[in-house]
Coordinates of C-alpha atoms and ligand atoms in Angstrom, one line a residue:
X1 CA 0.0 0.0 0.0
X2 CA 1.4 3.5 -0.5
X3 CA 1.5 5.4 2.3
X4 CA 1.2 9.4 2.6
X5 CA 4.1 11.8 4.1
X6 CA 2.1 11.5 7.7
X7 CA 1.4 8.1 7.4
X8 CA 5.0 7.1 6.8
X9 CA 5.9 8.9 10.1
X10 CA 3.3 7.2 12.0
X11 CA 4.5 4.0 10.7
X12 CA 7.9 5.2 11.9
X13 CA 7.4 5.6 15.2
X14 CA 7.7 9.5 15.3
X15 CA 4.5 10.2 16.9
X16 CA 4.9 7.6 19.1
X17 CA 4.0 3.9 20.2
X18 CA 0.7 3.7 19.7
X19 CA 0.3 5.6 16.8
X20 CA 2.8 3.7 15.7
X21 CA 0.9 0.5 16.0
X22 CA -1.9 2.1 14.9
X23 CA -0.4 2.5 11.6
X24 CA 1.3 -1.3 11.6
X25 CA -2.4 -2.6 12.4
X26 CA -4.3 -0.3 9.1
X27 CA -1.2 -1.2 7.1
X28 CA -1.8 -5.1 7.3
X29 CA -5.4 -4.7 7.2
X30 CA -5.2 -2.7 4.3
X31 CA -2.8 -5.2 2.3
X32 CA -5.0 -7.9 3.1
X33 CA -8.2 -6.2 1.5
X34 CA -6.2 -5.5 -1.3
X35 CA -6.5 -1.3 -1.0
X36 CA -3.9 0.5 -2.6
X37 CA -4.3 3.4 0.0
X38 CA -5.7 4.7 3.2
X39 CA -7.9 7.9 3.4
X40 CA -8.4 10.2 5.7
X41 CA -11.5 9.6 8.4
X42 CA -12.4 12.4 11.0
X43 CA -15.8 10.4 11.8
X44 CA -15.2 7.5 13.8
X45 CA -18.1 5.1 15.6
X46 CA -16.5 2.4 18.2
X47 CA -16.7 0.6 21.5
X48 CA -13.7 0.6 23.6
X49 CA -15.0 -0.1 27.0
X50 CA -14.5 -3.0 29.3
X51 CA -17.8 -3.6 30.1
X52 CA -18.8 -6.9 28.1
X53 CA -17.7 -10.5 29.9
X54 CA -14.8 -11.3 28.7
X55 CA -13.1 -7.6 28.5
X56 CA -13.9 -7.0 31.9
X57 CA -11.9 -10.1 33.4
X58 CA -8.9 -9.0 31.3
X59 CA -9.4 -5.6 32.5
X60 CA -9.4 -6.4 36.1
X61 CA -6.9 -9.2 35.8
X62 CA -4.2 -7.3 33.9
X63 CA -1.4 -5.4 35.5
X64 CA -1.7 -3.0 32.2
X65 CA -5.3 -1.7 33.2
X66 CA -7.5 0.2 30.3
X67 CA -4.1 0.6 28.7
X68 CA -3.6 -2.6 28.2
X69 CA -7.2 -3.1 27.4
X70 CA -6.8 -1.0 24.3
X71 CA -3.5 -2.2 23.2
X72 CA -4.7 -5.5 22.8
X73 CA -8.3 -5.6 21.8
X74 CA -8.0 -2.1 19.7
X75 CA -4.8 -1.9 18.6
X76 CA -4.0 -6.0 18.4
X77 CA -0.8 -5.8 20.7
X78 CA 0.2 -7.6 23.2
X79 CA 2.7 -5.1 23.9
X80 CA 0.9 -2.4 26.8
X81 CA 1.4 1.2 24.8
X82 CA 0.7 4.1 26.5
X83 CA -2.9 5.5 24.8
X84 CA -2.4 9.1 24.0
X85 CA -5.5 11.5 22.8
X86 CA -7.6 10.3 20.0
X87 CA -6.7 12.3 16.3
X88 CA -10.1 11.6 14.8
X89 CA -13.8 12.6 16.1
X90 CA -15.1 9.7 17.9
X91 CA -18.2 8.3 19.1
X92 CA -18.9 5.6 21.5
X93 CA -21.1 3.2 20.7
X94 CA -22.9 0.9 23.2
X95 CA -21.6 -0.2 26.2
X96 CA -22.5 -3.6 28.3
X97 CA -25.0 -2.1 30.8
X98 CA -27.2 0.8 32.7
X99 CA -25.3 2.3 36.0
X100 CA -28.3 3.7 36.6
X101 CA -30.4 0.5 36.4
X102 CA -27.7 -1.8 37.8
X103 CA -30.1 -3.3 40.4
X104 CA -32.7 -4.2 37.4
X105 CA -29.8 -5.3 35.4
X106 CA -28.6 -7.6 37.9
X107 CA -25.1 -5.8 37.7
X108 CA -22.3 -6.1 40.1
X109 CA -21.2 -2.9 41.5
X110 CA -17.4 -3.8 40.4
X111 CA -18.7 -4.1 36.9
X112 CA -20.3 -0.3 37.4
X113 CA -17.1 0.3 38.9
X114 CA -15.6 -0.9 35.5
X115 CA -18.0 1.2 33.5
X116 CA -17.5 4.5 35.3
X117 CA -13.3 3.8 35.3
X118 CA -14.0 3.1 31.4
X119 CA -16.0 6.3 31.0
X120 CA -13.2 8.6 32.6
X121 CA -10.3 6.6 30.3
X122 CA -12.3 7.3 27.0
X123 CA -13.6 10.4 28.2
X124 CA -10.1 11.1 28.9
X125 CA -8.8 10.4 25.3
X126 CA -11.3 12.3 23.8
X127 CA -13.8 9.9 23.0
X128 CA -17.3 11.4 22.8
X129 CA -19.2 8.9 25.4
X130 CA -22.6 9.0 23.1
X131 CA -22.6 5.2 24.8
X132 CA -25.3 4.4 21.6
X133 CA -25.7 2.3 18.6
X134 CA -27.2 5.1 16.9
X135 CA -25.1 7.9 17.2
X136 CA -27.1 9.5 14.1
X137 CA -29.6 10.3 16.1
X138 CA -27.6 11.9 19.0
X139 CA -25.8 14.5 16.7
X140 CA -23.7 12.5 14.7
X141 CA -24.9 13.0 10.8
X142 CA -22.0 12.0 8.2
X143 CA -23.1 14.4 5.4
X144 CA -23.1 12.6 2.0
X145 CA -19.5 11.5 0.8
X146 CA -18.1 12.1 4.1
X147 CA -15.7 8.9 5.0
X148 CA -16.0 7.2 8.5
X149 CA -14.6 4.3 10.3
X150 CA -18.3 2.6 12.1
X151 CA -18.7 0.0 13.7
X152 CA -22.4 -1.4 14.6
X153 CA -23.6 -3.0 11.8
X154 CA -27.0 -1.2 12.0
X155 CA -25.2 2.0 12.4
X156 CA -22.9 1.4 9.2
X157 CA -26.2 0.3 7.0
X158 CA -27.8 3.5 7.7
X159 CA -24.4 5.7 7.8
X160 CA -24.3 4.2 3.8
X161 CA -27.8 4.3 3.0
X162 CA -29.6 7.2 4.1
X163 CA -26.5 9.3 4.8
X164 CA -24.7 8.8 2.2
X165 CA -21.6 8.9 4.7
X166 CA -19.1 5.9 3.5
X167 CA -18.2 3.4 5.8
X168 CA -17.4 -0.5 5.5
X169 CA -18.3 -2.0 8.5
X170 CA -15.3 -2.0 11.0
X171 CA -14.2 -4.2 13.7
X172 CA -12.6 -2.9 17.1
X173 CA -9.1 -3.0 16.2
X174 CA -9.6 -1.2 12.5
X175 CA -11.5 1.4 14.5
X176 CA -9.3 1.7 17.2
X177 CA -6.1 2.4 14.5
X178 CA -8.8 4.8 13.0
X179 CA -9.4 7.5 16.2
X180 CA -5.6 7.4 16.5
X181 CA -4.6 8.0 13.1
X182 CA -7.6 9.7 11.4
X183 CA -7.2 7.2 8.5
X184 CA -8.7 4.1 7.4
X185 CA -8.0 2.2 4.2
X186 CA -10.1 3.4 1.1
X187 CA -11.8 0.0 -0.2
X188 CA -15.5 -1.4 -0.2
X189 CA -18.2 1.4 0.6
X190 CA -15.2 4.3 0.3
X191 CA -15.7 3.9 -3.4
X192 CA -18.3 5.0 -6.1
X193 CA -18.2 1.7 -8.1
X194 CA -18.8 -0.5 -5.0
X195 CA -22.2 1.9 -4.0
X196 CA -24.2 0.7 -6.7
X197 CA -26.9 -1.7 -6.1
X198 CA -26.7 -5.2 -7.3
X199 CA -30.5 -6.6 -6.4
X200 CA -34.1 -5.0 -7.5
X201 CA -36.7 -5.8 -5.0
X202 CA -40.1 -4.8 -6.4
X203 CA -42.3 -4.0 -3.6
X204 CA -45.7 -4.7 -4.3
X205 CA -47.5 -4.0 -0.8
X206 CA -47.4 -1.1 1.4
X207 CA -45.2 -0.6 3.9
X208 CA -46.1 1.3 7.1
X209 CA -44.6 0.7 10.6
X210 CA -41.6 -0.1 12.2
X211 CA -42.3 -3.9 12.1
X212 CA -43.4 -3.6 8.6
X213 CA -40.4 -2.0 7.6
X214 CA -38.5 -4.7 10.1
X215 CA -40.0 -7.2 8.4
X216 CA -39.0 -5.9 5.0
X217 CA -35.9 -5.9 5.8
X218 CA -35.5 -9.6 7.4
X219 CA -36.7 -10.6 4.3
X220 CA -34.6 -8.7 1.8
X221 CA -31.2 -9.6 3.8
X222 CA -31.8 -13.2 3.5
X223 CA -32.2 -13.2 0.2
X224 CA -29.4 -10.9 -1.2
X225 CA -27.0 -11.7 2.1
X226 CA -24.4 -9.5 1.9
X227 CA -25.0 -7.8 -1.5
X228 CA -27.0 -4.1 -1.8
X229 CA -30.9 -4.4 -2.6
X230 CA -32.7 -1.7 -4.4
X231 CA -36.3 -1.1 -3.4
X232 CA -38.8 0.7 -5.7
X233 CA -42.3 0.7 -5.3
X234 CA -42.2 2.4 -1.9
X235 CA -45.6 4.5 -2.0
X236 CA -45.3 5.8 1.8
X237 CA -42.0 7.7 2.4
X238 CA -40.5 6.0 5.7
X239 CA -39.0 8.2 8.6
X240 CA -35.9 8.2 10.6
X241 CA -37.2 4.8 12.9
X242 CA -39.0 2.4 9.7
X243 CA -35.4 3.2 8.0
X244 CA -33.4 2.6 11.1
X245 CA -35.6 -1.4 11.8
X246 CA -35.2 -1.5 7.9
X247 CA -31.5 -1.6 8.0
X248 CA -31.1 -3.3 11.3
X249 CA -33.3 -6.3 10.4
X250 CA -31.5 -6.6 6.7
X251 CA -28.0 -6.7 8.3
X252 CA -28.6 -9.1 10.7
X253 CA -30.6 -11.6 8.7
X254 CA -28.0 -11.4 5.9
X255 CA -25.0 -9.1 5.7
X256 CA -26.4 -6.2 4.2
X257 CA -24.2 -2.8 4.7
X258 CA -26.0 -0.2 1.9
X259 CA -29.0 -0.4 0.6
X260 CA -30.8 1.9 -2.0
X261 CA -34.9 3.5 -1.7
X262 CA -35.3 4.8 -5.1
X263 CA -36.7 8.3 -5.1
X264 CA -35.7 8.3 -1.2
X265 CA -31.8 7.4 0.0
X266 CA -29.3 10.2 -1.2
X267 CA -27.5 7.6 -4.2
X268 CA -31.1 6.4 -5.6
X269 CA -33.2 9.3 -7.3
X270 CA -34.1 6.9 -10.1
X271 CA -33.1 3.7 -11.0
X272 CA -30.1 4.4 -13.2
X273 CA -28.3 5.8 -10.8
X274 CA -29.0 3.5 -8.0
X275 CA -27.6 0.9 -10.6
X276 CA -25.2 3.5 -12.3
X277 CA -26.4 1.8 -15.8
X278 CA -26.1 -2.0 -14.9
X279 CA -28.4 -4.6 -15.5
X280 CA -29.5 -5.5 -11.4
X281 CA -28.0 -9.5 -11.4
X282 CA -31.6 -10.7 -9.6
X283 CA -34.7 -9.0 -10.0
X284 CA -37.4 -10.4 -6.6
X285 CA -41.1 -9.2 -5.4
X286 CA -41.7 -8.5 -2.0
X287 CA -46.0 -8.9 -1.6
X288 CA -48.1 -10.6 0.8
X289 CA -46.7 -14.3 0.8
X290 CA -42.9 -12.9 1.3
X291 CA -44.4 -10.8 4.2
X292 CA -45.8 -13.4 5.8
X293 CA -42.7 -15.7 5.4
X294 CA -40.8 -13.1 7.1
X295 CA -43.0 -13.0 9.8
X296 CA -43.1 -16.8 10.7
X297 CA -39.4 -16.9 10.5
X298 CA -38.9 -13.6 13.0
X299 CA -41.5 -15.8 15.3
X300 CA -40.0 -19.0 14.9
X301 CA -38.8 -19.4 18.5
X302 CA -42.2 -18.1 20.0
X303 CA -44.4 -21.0 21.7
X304 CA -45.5 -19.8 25.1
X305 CA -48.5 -16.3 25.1
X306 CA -47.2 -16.0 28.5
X307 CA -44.4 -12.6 28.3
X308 CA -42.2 -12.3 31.2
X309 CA -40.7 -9.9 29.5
X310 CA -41.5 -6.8 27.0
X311 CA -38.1 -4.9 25.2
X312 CA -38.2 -2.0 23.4
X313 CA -35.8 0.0 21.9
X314 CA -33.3 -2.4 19.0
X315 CA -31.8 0.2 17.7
X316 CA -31.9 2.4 20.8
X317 CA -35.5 4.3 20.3
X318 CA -36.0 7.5 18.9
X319 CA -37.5 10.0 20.5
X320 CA -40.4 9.8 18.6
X321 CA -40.8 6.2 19.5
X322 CA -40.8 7.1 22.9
X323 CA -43.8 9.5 22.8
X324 CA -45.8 7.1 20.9
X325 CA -45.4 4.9 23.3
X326 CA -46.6 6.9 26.1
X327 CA -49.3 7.8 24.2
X328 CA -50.0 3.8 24.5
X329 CA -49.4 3.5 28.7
X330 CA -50.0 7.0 30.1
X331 CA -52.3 6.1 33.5
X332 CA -52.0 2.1 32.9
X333 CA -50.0 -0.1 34.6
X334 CA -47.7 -2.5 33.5
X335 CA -48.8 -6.5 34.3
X336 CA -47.5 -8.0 37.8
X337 CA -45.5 -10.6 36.1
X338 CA -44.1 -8.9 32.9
X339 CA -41.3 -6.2 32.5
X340 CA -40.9 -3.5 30.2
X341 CA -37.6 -2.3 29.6
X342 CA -37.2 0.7 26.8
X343 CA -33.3 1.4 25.6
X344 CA -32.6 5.0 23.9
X345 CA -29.3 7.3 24.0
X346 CA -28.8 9.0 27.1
X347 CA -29.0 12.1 25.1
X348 CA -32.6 11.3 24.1
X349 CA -33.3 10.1 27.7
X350 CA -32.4 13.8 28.7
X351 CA -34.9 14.9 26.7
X352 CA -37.6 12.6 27.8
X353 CA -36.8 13.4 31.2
X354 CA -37.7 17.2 30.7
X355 CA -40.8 16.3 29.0
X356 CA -42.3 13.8 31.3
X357 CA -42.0 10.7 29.5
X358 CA -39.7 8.7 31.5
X359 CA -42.2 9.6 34.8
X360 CA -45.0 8.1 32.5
X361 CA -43.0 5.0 31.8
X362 CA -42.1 4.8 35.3
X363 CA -45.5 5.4 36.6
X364 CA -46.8 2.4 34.4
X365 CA -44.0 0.2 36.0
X366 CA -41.3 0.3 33.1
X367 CA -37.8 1.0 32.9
X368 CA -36.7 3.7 30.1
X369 CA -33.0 2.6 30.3
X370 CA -29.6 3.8 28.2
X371 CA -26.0 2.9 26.9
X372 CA -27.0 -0.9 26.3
X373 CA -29.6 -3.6 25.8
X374 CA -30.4 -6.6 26.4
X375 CA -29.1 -8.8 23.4
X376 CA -25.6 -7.0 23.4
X377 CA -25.1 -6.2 27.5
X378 CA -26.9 -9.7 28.2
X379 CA -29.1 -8.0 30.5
X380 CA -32.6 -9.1 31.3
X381 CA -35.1 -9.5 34.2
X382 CA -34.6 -12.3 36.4
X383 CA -36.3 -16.1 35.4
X384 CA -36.8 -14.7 31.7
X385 CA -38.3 -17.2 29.8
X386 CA -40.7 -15.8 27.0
X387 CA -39.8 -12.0 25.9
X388 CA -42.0 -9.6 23.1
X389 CA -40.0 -7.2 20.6
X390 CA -40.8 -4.8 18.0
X391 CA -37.5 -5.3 16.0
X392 CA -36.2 -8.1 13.7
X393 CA -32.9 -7.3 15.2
X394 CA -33.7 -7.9 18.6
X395 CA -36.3 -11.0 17.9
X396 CA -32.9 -12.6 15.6
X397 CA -30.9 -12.5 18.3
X398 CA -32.1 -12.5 21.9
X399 CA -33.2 -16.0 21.4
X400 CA -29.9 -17.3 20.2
X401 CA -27.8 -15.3 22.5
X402 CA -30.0 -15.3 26.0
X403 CA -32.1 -18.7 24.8
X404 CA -35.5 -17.5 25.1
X405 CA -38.5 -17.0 22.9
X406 CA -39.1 -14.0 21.6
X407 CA -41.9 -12.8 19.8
X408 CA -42.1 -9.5 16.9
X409 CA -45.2 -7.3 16.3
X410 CA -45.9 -3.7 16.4
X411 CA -44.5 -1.5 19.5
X412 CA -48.7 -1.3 20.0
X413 CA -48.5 -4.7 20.5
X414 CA -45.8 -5.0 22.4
X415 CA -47.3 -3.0 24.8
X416 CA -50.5 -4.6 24.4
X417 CA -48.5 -7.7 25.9
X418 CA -46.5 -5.2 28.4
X419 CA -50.1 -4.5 29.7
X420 CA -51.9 -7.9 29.9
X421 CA -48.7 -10.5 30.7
X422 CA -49.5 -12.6 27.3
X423 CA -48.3 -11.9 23.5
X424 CA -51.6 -11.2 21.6
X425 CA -50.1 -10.1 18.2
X426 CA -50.9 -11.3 15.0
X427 CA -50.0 -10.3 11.1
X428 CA -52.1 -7.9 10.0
Ligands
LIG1 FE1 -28.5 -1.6 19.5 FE2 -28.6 -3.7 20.9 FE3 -30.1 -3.6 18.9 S1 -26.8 -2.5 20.6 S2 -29.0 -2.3 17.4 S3 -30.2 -2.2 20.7 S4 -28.9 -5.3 19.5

């Protein structure tokens, strides 16, 4: 790979050991994806934290502390380097749990001890503790064209898609190279030819809600995997929220990082130039029978009507999403033997303090919570057995990561079961 005038320096040592490793790290990474260059990012999305199981032995364990944390898990060194300030503009994603619902989340105060340490080391470097998966909606908005280093697969698909930011999908250790240096190698999503979209999906039905747009999306992502689907047909422009379950439904149910909405995402105002001229290799439909597919095989772990356990909030829920769902509990009360837990940024949760809407939740018997959620903190009430979820996300992976059921339906629905104790949802 070439490598700039201030690259080379890095990669000398000159700006010390870190950066230095930094450098050595995007160097190989770079040669192994075959990029003939790196480019320069001042928009990075990562976790660094020690929160999660694993980390958080090391952490504790480890002579090197935080230090020695990010050498190895961020910069791939077993060598302990001194961590000096971030170069590039960094967000924190999520983190592993809630200090302020440590109790609920059956957290250990060491572990909160951990976070709070963490927060005051990244804080320290100049991380921007956003602590969310969807720093887009906390004041982090690539502008089209603008290159980033995100990780958070739901956070890179809608970064590429209705940004127009360019991102590949990152792992720790690229991302961790990345805030150091303020480069990242210029390959996949960094480049025009690799934005065009390679699958039409004709949508024949409408498409709504959240789950709609969920479902959608489980569907498209199976079928075209890791590859970028093009939807026309779409008669209802979506918002912020059906984009954001959209994209985190198709990236986890296949691999998909960009997507296109013709007449709606910032590279699609017609079909040539979400195609740029190419013939799309598969055209599919998407109508009544796909829907319903997608909906048996979000459900396909559900059995019991019985919900211990009602989560909102995969990706972490707008503010929006918040007030409708007030709407739907305000003066009700949440069943004896259920939970409702509700994740958002602590940013949002600011804001939904000042307007009431967390005392609402609260009053009902919910939790409006931050910085993590269940599937990726592995935090859940007690004796979980059967949960209810309004994303694809969520419903793909609690069961596989925490083993319980989970049922998908509308946020109404959810709290329907929230409510009465017993999953009542149906397709539409
Ligand atoms: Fe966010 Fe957790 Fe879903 S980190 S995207 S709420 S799995």
């Amino acid at each position: 790979m070439k490598l700039a005038v201030d690259e080379q320096r890095m990669l000398d040592g000159k700006e010390g050991p870190a950066r230095q490793k930094a450098m050595d790290l995007l160097l190989r990474y770079g040669e192994a994806l075959g990029a003939e260059r790196l480019v320069d990012t001042n928009n990075v999305c990562a976790t660094a934290g020690a929160t999660t199981p694993f980390l958080r032995d090391f952490a504790a364990q480890h002579p090197g502390g935080l230090d020695a944390v990010f050498s190895e898990f961020s910069l791939d060194s077993a060598e302990v380097v001194k961590i000096p300030k971030v170069r590039a503009y960094t967000s924190h994603l999520q983190q592993g749990l809630d200090p302020a619902h440590a109790a609920e989340q059956n957290v250990a105060h060491e572990l909160v001890q951990l976070y709070r340490n963490g927060q005051a080391y990244l804080g320290g470097l100049g991380l921007q503790m956003l602590n969310t998966c969807t720093p887009y909606q906390v004041g982090n908005v690539p502008v089209k064209g603008e290159h980033c280093a995100w990780m958070e697969s739901s956070a890179v698909i809608y970064c590429n898609s209705v940004l127009g930011g360019r991102t590949n999908a990152e792992g720790r250790e690229s991302a961790g190279a990345a805030m150091l240096t303020g480069k990242i190698p210029y390959w996949g999503y960094h480049l025009d030819q690799n934005r065009l979209g390679t699958h039409l999906i004709e949508v024949e039905i409408d498409v709504r809600d959240t789950a709609d747009w969920g479902l959608l999306g489980y569907y498209v992502g199976e079928m075209v995997q890791d590859r970028i689907p093009v939807l026309n047909g779409i008669r209802y422009v979506p918002n912020l929220a059906r984009l954001k379950h959209f994209g985190a439904a198709a990236s986890s149910s296949g691999g998909v990082e960009m997507y296109h909405v013709i007449g709606v995402t910032p590279e699609a105002s017609d079909m040539k130039e979400a195609f740029g001229g190419r013939k799309p290799m598969a055209a599919l439909g998407y109508g009544p029978a796909e829907r319903r597919l997608a909906y048996e095989r979000v459900n396909s772990t559900a059995r019991e009507r019985r919900v211990d356990y009602v989560m909102l909030g995969c990706p972490h829920y707008s503010l929006e999403q918040i007030w409708e769902v007030c709407q739907l509990i305000e003066g009700q009360r949440v069943h004896a033997d259920t939970c409702l837990w509700i994740f958002t940024p602590s940013a949002i949760k600011e804001v939904a303090d000042r307007n009431g809407y967390t005392r609402i939740i609260t009053e009902a018997g919910g939790h409006l919570m931050t910085d993590t959620c269940s599937a990726f903190g592995r935090v859940m009430p007690k004796g979980t057995k059967v949960a209810a979820v309004d994303s694809a996300k969520q419903a793909h992976y609690l069961p596989a990561i925490m083993g319980v059921q989970a049922w998908f339906g509308t946020s109404a629905e959810c709290i329907q079961a929230a409510l009465t104790g017993r999953w009542s949802g149906r397709l539409q």
